[in-house]
Coordinates of C-alpha atoms and ligand atoms in Angstrom, one line a residue:
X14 CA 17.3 11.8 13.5
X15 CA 18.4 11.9 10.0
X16 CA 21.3 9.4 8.7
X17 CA 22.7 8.6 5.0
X18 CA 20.4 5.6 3.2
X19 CA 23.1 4.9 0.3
X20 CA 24.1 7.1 -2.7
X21 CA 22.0 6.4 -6.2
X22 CA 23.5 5.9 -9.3
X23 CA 22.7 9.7 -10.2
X24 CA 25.5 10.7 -7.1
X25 CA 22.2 11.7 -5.1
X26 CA 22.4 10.7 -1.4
X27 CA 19.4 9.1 0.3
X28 CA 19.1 9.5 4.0
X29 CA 16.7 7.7 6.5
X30 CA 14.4 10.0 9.0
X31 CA 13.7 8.5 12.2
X32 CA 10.5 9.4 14.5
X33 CA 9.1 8.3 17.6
X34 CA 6.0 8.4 19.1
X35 CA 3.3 6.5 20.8
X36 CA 5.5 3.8 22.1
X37 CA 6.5 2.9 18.1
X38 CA 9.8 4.3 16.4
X39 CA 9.8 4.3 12.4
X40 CA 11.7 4.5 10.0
X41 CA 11.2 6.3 6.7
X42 CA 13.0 7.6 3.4
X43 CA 13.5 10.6 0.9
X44 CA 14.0 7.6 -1.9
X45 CA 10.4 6.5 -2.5
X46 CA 8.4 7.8 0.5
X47 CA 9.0 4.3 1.4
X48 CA 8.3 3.3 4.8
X49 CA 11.4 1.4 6.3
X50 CA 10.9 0.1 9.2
X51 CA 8.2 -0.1 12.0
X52 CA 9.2 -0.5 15.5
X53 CA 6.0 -2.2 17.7
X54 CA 6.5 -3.7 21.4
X55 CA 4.5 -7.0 22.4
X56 CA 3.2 -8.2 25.0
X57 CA 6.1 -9.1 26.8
X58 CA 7.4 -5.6 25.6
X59 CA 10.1 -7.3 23.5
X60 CA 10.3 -4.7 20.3
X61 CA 9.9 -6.1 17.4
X62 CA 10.3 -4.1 13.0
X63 CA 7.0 -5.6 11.9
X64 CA 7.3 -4.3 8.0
X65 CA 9.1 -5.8 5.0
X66 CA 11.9 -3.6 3.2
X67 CA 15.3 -3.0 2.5
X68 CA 19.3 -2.0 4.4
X69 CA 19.6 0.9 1.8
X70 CA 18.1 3.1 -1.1
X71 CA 19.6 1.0 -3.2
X72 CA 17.9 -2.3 -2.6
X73 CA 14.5 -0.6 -3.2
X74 CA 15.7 0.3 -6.4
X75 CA 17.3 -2.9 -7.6
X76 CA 14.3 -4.6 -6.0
X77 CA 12.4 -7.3 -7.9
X78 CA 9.0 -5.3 -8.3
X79 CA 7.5 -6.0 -4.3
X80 CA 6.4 -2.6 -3.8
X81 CA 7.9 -2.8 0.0
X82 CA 6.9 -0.1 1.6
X83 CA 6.4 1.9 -1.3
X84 CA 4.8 4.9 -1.3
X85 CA 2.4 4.0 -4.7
X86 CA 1.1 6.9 -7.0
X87 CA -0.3 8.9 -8.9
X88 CA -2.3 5.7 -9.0
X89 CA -2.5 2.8 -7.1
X90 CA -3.3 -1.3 -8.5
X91 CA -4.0 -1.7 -12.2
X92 CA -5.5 0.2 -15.3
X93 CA -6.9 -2.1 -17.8
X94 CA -5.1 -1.8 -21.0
X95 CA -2.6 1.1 -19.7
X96 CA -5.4 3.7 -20.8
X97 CA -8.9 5.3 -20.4
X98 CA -10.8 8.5 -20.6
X99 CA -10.5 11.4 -18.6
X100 CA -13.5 14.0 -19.6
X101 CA -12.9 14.2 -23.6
X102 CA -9.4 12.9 -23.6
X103 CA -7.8 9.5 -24.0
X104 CA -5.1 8.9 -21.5
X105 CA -2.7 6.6 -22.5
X106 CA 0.0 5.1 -19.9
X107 CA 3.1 3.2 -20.1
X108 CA 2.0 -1.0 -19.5
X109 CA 4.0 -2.6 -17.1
X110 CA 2.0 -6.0 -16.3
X111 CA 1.3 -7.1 -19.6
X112 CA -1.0 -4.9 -21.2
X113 CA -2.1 -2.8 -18.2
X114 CA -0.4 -0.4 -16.1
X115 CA 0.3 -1.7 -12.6
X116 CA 0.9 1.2 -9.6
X117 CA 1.0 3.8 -12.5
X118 CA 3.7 2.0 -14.8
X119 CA 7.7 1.9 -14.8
X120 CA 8.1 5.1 -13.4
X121 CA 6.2 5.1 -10.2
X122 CA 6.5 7.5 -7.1
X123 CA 8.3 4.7 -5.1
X124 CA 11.2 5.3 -7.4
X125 CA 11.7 9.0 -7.1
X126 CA 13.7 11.3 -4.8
X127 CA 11.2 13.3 -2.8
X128 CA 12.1 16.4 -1.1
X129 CA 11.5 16.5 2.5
X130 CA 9.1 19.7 3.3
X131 CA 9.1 19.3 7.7
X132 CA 10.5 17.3 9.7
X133 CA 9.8 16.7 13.8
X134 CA 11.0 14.0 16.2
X135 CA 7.6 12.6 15.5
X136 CA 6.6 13.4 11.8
X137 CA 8.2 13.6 8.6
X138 CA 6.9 15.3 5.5
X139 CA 7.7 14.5 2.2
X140 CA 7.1 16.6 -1.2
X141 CA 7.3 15.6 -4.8
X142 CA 6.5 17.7 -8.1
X143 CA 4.8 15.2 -10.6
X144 CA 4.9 17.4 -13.9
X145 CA 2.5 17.5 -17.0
X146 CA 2.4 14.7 -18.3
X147 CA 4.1 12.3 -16.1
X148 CA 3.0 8.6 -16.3
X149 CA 0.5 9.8 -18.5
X150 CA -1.5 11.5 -16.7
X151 CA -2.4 15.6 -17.5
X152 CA -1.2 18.3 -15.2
X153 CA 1.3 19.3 -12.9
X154 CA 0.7 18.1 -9.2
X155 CA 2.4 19.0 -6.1
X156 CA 2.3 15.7 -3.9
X157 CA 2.7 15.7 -0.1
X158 CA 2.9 12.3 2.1
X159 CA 3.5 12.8 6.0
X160 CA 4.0 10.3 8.2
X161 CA 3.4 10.5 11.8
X162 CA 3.9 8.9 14.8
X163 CA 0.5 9.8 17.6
X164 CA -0.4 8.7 21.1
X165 CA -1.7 5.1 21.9
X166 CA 0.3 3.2 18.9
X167 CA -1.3 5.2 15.6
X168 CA 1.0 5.5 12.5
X169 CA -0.7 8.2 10.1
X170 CA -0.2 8.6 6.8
X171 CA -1.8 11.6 5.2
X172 CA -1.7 12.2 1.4
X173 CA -2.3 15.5 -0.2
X174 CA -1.8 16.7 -3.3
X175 CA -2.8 19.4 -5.6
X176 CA -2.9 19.8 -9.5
X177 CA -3.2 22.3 -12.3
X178 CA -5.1 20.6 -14.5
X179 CA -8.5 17.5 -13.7
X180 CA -6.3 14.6 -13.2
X181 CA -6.2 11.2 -11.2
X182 CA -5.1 11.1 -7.3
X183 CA -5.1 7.8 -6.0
X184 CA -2.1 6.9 -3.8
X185 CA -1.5 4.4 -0.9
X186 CA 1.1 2.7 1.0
X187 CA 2.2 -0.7 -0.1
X188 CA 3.7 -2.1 3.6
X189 CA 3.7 -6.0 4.0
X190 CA 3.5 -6.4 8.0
X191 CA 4.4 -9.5 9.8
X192 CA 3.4 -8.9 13.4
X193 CA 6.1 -11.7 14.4
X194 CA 8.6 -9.4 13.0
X195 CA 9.4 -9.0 9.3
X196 CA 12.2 -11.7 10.1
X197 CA 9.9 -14.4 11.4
X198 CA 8.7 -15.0 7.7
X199 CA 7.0 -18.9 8.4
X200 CA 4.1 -16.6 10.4
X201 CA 2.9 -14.8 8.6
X202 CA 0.2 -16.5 7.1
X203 CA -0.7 -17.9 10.4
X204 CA -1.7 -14.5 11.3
X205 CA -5.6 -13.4 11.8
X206 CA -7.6 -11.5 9.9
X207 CA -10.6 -9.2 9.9
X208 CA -12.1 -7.7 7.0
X209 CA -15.9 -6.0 7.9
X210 CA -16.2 -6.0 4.1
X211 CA -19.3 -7.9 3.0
X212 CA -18.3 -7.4 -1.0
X213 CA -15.3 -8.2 -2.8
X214 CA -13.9 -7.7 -6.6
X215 CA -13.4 -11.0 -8.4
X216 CA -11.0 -10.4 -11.0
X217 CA -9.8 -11.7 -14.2
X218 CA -6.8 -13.5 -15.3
X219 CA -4.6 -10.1 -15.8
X220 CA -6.2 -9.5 -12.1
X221 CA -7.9 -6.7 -13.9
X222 CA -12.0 -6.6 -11.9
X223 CA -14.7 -8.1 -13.6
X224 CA -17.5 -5.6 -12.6
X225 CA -18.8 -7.7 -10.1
X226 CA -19.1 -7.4 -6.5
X227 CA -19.3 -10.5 -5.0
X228 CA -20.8 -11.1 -1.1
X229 CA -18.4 -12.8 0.7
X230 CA -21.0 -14.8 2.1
X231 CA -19.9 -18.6 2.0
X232 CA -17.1 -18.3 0.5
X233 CA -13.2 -18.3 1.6
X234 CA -12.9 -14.4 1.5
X235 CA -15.0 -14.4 4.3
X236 CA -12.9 -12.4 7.3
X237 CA -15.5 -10.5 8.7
X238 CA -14.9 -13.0 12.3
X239 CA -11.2 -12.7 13.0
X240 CA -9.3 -15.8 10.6
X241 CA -6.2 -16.9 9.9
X242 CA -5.0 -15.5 6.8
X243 CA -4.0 -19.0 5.1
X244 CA -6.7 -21.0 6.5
X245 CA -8.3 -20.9 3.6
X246 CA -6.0 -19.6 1.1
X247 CA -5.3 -22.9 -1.0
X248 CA -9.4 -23.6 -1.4
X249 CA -10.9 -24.6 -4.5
X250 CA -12.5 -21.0 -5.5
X251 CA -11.6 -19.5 -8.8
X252 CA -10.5 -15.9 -7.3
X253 CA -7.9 -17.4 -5.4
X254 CA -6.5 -19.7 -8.1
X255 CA -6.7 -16.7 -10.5
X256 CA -4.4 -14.7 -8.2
X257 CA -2.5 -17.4 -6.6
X258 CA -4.1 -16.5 -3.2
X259 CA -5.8 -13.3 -1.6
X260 CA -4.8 -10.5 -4.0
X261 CA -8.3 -9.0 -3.9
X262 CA -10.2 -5.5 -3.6
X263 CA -12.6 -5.3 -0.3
X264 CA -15.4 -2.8 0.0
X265 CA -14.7 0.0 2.7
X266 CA -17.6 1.0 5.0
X267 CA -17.0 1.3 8.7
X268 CA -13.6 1.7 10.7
X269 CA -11.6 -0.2 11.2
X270 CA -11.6 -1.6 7.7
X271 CA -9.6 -4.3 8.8
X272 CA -7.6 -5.6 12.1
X273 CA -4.4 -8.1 11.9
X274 CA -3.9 -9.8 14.8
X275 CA -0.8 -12.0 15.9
X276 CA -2.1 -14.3 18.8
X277 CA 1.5 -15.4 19.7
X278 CA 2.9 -12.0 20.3
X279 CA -0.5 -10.3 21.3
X280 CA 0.4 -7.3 18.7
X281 CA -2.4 -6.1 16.7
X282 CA -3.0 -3.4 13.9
X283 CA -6.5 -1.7 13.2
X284 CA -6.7 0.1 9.8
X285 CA -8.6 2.8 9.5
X286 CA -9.1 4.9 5.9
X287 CA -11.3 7.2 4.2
X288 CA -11.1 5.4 1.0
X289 CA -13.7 3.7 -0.3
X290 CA -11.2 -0.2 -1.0
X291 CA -8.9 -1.7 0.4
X292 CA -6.8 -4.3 -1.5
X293 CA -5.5 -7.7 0.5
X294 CA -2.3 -8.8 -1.2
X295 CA -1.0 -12.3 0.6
X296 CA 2.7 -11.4 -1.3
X297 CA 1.8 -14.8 -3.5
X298 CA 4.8 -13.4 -6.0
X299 CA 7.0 -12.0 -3.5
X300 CA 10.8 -12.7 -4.4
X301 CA 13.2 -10.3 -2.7
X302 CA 16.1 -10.0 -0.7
X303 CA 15.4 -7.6 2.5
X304 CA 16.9 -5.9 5.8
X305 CA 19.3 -8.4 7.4
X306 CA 19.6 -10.4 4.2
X307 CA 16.1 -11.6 5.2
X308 CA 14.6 -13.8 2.5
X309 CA 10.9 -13.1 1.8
X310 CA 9.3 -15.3 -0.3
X311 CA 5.6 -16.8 -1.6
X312 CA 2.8 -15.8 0.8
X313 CA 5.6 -14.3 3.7
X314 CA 3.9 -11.0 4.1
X315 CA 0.4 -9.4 3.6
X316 CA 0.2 -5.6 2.6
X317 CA -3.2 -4.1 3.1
X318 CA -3.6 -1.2 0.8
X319 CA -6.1 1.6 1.2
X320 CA -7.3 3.4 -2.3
X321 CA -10.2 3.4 -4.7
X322 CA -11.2 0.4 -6.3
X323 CA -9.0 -1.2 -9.2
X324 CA -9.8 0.2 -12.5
X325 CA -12.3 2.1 -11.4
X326 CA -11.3 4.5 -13.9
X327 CA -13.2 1.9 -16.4
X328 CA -16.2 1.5 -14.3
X329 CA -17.9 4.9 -13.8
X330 CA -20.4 3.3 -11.1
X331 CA -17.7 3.2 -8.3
X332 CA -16.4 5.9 -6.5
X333 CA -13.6 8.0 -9.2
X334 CA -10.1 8.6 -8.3
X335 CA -10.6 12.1 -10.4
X336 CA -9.5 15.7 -9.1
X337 CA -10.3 18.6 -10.4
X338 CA -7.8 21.4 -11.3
X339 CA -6.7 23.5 -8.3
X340 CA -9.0 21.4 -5.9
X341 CA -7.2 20.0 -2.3
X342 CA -6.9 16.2 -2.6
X343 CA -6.4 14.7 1.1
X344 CA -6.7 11.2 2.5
X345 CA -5.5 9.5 5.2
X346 CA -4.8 6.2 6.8
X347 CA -4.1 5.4 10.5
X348 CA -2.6 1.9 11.5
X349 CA -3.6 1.6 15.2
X350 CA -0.9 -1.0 17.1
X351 CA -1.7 -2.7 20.3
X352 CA -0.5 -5.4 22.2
Ligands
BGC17 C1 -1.2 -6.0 -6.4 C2 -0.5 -7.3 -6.8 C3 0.9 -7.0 -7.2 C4 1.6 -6.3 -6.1 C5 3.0 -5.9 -6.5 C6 -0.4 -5.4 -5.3 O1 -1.0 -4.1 -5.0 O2 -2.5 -6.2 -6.1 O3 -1.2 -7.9 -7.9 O4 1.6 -8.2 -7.5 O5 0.9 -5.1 -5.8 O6 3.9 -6.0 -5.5

């Protein structure tokens, strides 16, 4: 099903796809690759949208910076000092969070119109031309994000992209769940949290990473036994002053990389990736204004973003974000809902 998602300033009209499949309905949009809504039963079989977002295109454009649903590219999280080298050339990027260039500056992919490639009752392909040059970074890229609806509660999200020239691929989905419902905003920091992940990435003040990977071992990022996600969120440890709360890179190394669970509603999400981070963002500076009027504020979702490690770009030891001229780039992400 295909319906009109508001008219942008330019006179272009937005529409929102909907596919089922599974037992979930989503919702998704041209505007942004943004994912809109996500329909999950619970226990009880009561349906419930479990994502953060917005009525219309509009509100993800006006919107104060949350990344809700955004579809986040070429690169996702931050590059120290808006610049680095890719083989003998310096790349320089626009700086959007203070020096350094946050989900690939000003003019991210969230904020473009994407074409829409195919489209099925239960999947919905979006395309985007990124030309030479754009954010910074060289080449011209074809991107491609599909979303898809599967048996036994998966949401996929497959990423491909291709590019004329060596360049940077790194693009995720910045979703905030609340298993209670995006509406029940007082829960969701009384939802539980897995993260197998034995190493995290302290970071600095600009929540840039300091090099180090730190075991988790005794200390309040410890999720690898199921927690709730603000039992320990106001401790006395420097990475979660720094950042306000969890706002944090975790290793990647089995699947699930990490399962939400709401015990009231019995709903649960298992994310699987083959990327080698996944970021935990507790929303400690979410401000917005969302579907229904909904106010989300401080801590009142948690986005769980799958990508390479921040700045890795700067640290040549981690796994690189590069491709090569003319090679594939493909990644995916399932979100597997039970309840
Ligand atoms: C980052 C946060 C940032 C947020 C923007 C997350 O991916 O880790 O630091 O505030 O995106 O909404």
């Amino acid at each position: 099903m295909k319906e009109q998602f508001g008219i942008l300033p330019d006179g272009t009209q937005a529409y929102l796809y909907t596919i089922r499949g599974g037992g979930l309905t989503a919702t998704v949009t041209d505007f942004g690759a943004h994912l809109v809504s996500l329909w999950v039963p619970d226990k009880n079989g009561h349906i419930e949208d479990v994502v953060l977002g917005f009525d219309d295109a509009n509100g993800y454009r006006t919107g104060k910076g949350g990344y809700l649903g955004a579809t986040v590219g070429r690169n996702a999280n931050r590059i120290k000092g808006a610049s680095f080298i890719l083989g003998d050339t310096r790349i320089r990027m626009s700086a959007n969070d203070g020096e350094n260039s946050l989900h690939s500056g000003p003019n991210g992919f969230h904020l473009r119109m994407w074409e829409v490639e195919r489209c099925s009752d239960h999947s919905v392909t979006f395309h985007l031309v990124s030309p030479q040059g754009d954010q910074g970074f060289p080449g011209k890229a074809h991107f491609y994000v599909t979303y898809s609806l599967e048996k036994d509660g998966v949401l996929r999200i497959c990423y491909d992209g291709i590019c004329d020239r060596d360049t940077i691929m790194n693009l995720t989905n910045h979703s905030y769940f609340n298993l209670a419902g995006h509406k029940n905003t007082a829960s969701a920091m009384k939802q539980e949290l897995i993260l197998p992940g034995r190493f995290f990435n302290p970071d600095d003040a600009e929540n840039i990473p300091t090099g180090e990977l730190r075991d988790v071992e005794g200390t309040p990022m410890d999720f690898r036994a199921p927690k709730p996600l603000g039992r320990d969120i106001n401790c006395d440890y420097e990475p979660l002053h720094l950042q306000a709360g969890y706002d944090h890179n975790w290793e990647v190394f089995c699947s699930p990389c990490a399962i939400l669970i709401d015990p009231e509603s019995g709903r649960e999400m298992a994310v699987s990736t083959d990327r080698p981070g996944i970021q935990l963002y507790t929303g400690n500076f979410l401000d917005e204004v969302g579907k229904d009027g909904t106010t989300y504020g401080f801590r009142e979702g948690v986005a769980l973003e799958t990508q390479f490690y921040p700045d890795s770009v700067h640290h040549p030891e981690w796994p690189q974000p590069i491709v090569k001229a003319g090679q594939p780039y493909h990644s995916e992400t399932t979100y597997k809902f039970s309840w």
